[in-house]
C-alpha cells in the first residue's frame, strides 16, 4: 500500500520547512552587511588574540597589590614573551612609545602638523572613502548573481520536490 494522504501532506510540509530554512540560511550567508560584520568580528578576534599573547590577560579578582607586583614584573615578562619574536617586540616598543608620548604635552611643531592634518583631512580621507565605497559596491555586485543563482536553485528544488510529492500522491503503490 502506498503512502497515505496524511503522510504525503506531512512530507510536503517537512520539505517546505526544510527548503524555507535553507533559503533563510542562504540569504543570511550572502547578505553583504552581515558578511562584513563577520569579517570585522574575525579581524577583531585575531587582533585581541595577538594582544593577549603579547600583553597577557588580567585575572578577575586581582587586588591592587597583586596588580602592582605584576606591573613591577612587566618588563621581565615582556622580555620573556617577546624573546625571538621581533614583531611582538616592535609592538611592545610602539605601545610603550605611545604611552610615553601621551604623557608629554605636544610641541609647537606637532600642534602645527596636527592642525594641517585636520584642515586637509577631507582631502586625505576622500580617496580612501571612495575606494571603500567602490569595494562595497563591487562586493554587492559580485554577490548578487551567486545569490540569485542559489535562490533559483532552491526554488527549482522546491518545485521538483512538490512535483515529486504530487506524483507519489497520485500513484497507488
Tab-separated table of C-alpha atoms in Angstrom:
chain	number	residue	atom	x	y	z
A	1	UNK	CA	0.000	0.000	0.000
A	2	UNK	CA	1.285	3.475	-0.881
A	3	UNK	CA	1.729	6.416	1.411
A	4	UNK	CA	-1.406	7.866	2.912
A	5	UNK	CA	-2.587	11.378	2.061
A	6	UNK	CA	-1.794	12.491	5.628
A	7	UNK	CA	1.751	11.121	5.332
A	8	UNK	CA	2.190	12.866	1.952
A	9	UNK	CA	0.975	16.177	3.430
A	10	UNK	CA	3.383	15.757	6.324
A	11	UNK	CA	6.286	15.029	3.953
A	12	UNK	CA	5.322	18.050	1.847
A	13	UNK	CA	5.265	20.299	4.911
A	14	UNK	CA	8.620	18.922	6.072
A	15	UNK	CA	10.099	19.561	2.623
A	16	UNK	CA	8.704	23.101	2.580
A	17	UNK	CA	10.050	23.791	6.061
A	18	UNK	CA	13.469	22.419	5.095
A	19	UNK	CA	13.574	24.492	1.906
A	20	UNK	CA	12.412	27.605	3.748
A	21	UNK	CA	15.160	27.119	6.324
A	22	UNK	CA	17.715	26.604	3.523
A	23	UNK	CA	16.633	29.817	1.782
A	24	UNK	CA	16.809	31.742	5.071
A	25	UNK	CA	20.309	30.444	5.824
A	26	UNK	CA	21.425	31.223	2.279
A	27	UNK	CA	20.070	34.772	2.479
A	28	UNK	CA	21.802	35.197	5.860
A	29	UNK	CA	25.121	33.982	4.484
A	30	UNK	CA	25.009	36.123	1.323
A	31	UNK	CA	23.897	39.369	2.970
A	32	UNK	CA	26.755	41.876	2.349
A	33	UNK	CA	26.312	43.751	5.671
A	34	UNK	CA	26.345	40.506	7.626
A	35	UNK	CA	29.370	39.223	5.698
A	36	UNK	CA	31.188	42.483	6.502
A	37	UNK	CA	30.266	42.135	10.199
A	38	UNK	CA	31.533	38.548	10.247
A	39	UNK	CA	34.821	39.665	8.716
A	40	UNK	CA	35.142	42.549	11.189
A	41	UNK	CA	34.491	40.188	14.116
A	42	UNK	CA	37.109	37.757	12.799
A	43	UNK	CA	39.709	40.519	12.407
A	44	UNK	CA	38.891	41.912	15.879
A	45	UNK	CA	39.149	38.442	17.395
A	46	UNK	CA	42.542	37.831	15.771
A	47	UNK	CA	43.818	41.215	16.953
A	48	UNK	CA	42.631	40.522	20.512
A	49	UNK	CA	44.332	37.134	20.409
A	50	UNK	CA	47.615	38.717	19.345
A	51	UNK	CA	47.253	41.406	22.022
A	52	UNK	CA	46.557	38.790	24.694
A	53	UNK	CA	49.523	36.676	23.620
A	54	UNK	CA	51.841	39.680	23.705
A	55	UNK	CA	50.499	41.565	26.718
A	56	UNK	CA	48.902	38.759	28.730
A	57	UNK	CA	45.434	38.888	30.216
A	58	UNK	CA	44.365	40.354	33.559
A	59	UNK	CA	42.867	37.915	36.045
A	60	UNK	CA	39.478	38.753	37.533
A	61	UNK	CA	39.721	39.419	41.251
A	62	UNK	CA	43.297	40.724	41.250
A	63	UNK	CA	43.919	43.029	44.145
A	64	UNK	CA	45.739	46.324	43.845
A	65	UNK	CA	48.817	44.806	45.482
A	66	UNK	CA	48.856	41.965	43.010
A	67	UNK	CA	48.484	44.416	40.135
A	68	UNK	CA	51.432	46.491	41.399
A	69	UNK	CA	53.514	43.356	41.722
A	70	UNK	CA	52.575	42.313	38.198
A	71	UNK	CA	53.386	45.809	36.921
A	72	UNK	CA	56.818	45.578	38.537
A	73	UNK	CA	57.376	42.275	36.747
A	74	UNK	CA	56.091	43.609	33.420
A	75	UNK	CA	59.469	44.438	31.827
A	76	UNK	CA	60.830	40.976	32.539
A	77	UNK	CA	57.612	39.315	31.403
A	78	UNK	CA	57.628	41.327	28.161
A	79	UNK	CA	61.248	40.410	27.542
A	80	UNK	CA	60.411	36.720	28.060
A	81	UNK	CA	57.283	36.852	25.889
A	82	UNK	CA	58.971	38.666	23.014
A	83	UNK	CA	62.148	36.561	23.023
A	84	UNK	CA	62.724	35.517	19.421
A	85	UNK	CA	59.709	37.464	18.147
A	86	UNK	CA	60.770	40.769	16.595
A	87	UNK	CA	57.211	41.655	15.591
A	88	UNK	CA	55.965	41.274	19.170
A	89	UNK	CA	58.947	43.241	20.469
A	90	UNK	CA	58.208	46.010	17.961
A	91	UNK	CA	54.557	46.133	19.002
A	92	UNK	CA	55.525	46.380	22.677
A	93	UNK	CA	58.038	49.140	21.914
A	94	UNK	CA	55.469	51.010	19.831
A	95	UNK	CA	52.895	50.751	22.634
A	96	UNK	CA	55.423	51.955	25.194
A	97	UNK	CA	56.316	54.882	22.914
A	98	UNK	CA	52.661	55.837	22.570
A	99	UNK	CA	52.254	55.733	26.326
A	100	UNK	CA	55.316	57.897	26.969
A	101	UNK	CA	54.327	60.284	24.171
A	102	UNK	CA	50.872	60.702	25.661
A	103	UNK	CA	52.389	61.803	28.981
A	104	UNK	CA	54.134	64.854	27.495
A	105	UNK	CA	52.369	67.906	26.034
A	106	UNK	CA	52.600	68.347	22.255
A	107	UNK	CA	55.336	70.559	20.845
A	108	UNK	CA	54.604	73.580	18.670
A	109	UNK	CA	55.644	71.641	15.557
A	110	UNK	CA	53.342	68.746	16.466
A	111	UNK	CA	50.467	71.157	17.022
A	112	UNK	CA	51.053	72.783	13.607
A	113	UNK	CA	51.201	69.419	11.849
A	114	UNK	CA	48.061	68.276	13.662
A	115	UNK	CA	46.231	71.407	12.554
A	116	UNK	CA	47.335	70.888	8.938
A	117	UNK	CA	46.119	67.303	9.039
A	118	UNK	CA	42.753	68.446	10.429
A	119	UNK	CA	42.497	71.178	7.778
A	120	UNK	CA	43.230	68.723	4.954
A	121	UNK	CA	41.598	65.631	6.431
A	122	UNK	CA	38.790	65.636	3.865
A	123	UNK	CA	41.354	65.557	1.053
A	124	UNK	CA	43.190	62.726	2.785
A	125	UNK	CA	40.096	60.699	3.646
A	126	UNK	CA	38.157	61.132	0.386
A	127	UNK	CA	40.273	58.706	-1.715
A	128	UNK	CA	40.092	56.047	0.998
A	129	UNK	CA	36.357	56.599	1.414
A	130	UNK	CA	35.803	56.372	-2.353
A	131	UNK	CA	37.858	53.178	-2.553
A	132	UNK	CA	35.914	51.615	0.326
A	133	UNK	CA	32.574	52.535	-1.245
A	134	UNK	CA	33.733	51.136	-4.583
A	135	UNK	CA	34.816	47.896	-2.929
A	136	UNK	CA	31.444	47.638	-1.183
A	137	UNK	CA	29.579	48.207	-4.456
A	138	UNK	CA	31.784	45.660	-6.202
A	139	UNK	CA	31.209	43.089	-3.444
A	140	UNK	CA	27.461	43.650	-3.702
A	141	UNK	CA	27.585	43.228	-7.467
A	142	UNK	CA	29.693	40.079	-7.185
A	143	UNK	CA	27.377	38.568	-4.575
A	144	UNK	CA	24.160	39.435	-6.401
A	145	UNK	CA	24.479	36.846	-9.194
A	146	UNK	CA	25.534	33.912	-6.951
A	147	UNK	CA	22.676	34.781	-4.590
A	148	UNK	CA	20.178	34.814	-7.450
A	149	UNK	CA	21.534	31.515	-8.736
A	150	UNK	CA	21.315	29.965	-5.277
A	151	UNK	CA	17.749	31.185	-4.777
A	152	UNK	CA	16.828	29.906	-8.236
A	153	UNK	CA	18.376	26.532	-7.424
A	154	UNK	CA	16.469	26.296	-4.148
A	155	UNK	CA	13.265	27.311	-5.942
A	156	UNK	CA	13.824	24.664	-8.626
A	157	UNK	CA	14.494	22.037	-5.961
A	158	UNK	CA	11.327	23.036	-4.117
A	159	UNK	CA	9.259	22.838	-7.295
A	160	UNK	CA	10.730	19.447	-8.148
A	161	UNK	CA	10.006	18.217	-4.615
A	162	UNK	CA	6.412	19.424	-4.922
A	163	UNK	CA	6.010	17.705	-8.307
A	164	UNK	CA	7.550	14.501	-6.953
A	165	UNK	CA	5.265	14.559	-3.925
A	166	UNK	CA	2.242	15.149	-6.157
A	167	UNK	CA	3.256	12.213	-8.408
A	168	UNK	CA	3.667	9.962	-5.374
A	169	UNK	CA	0.260	11.022	-4.095
A	170	UNK	CA	-1.399	10.109	-7.408
A	171	UNK	CA	0.452	6.814	-7.878
A	172	UNK	CA	-1.037	3.882	-5.913
A	173	UNK	CA	1.572	1.514	-4.569
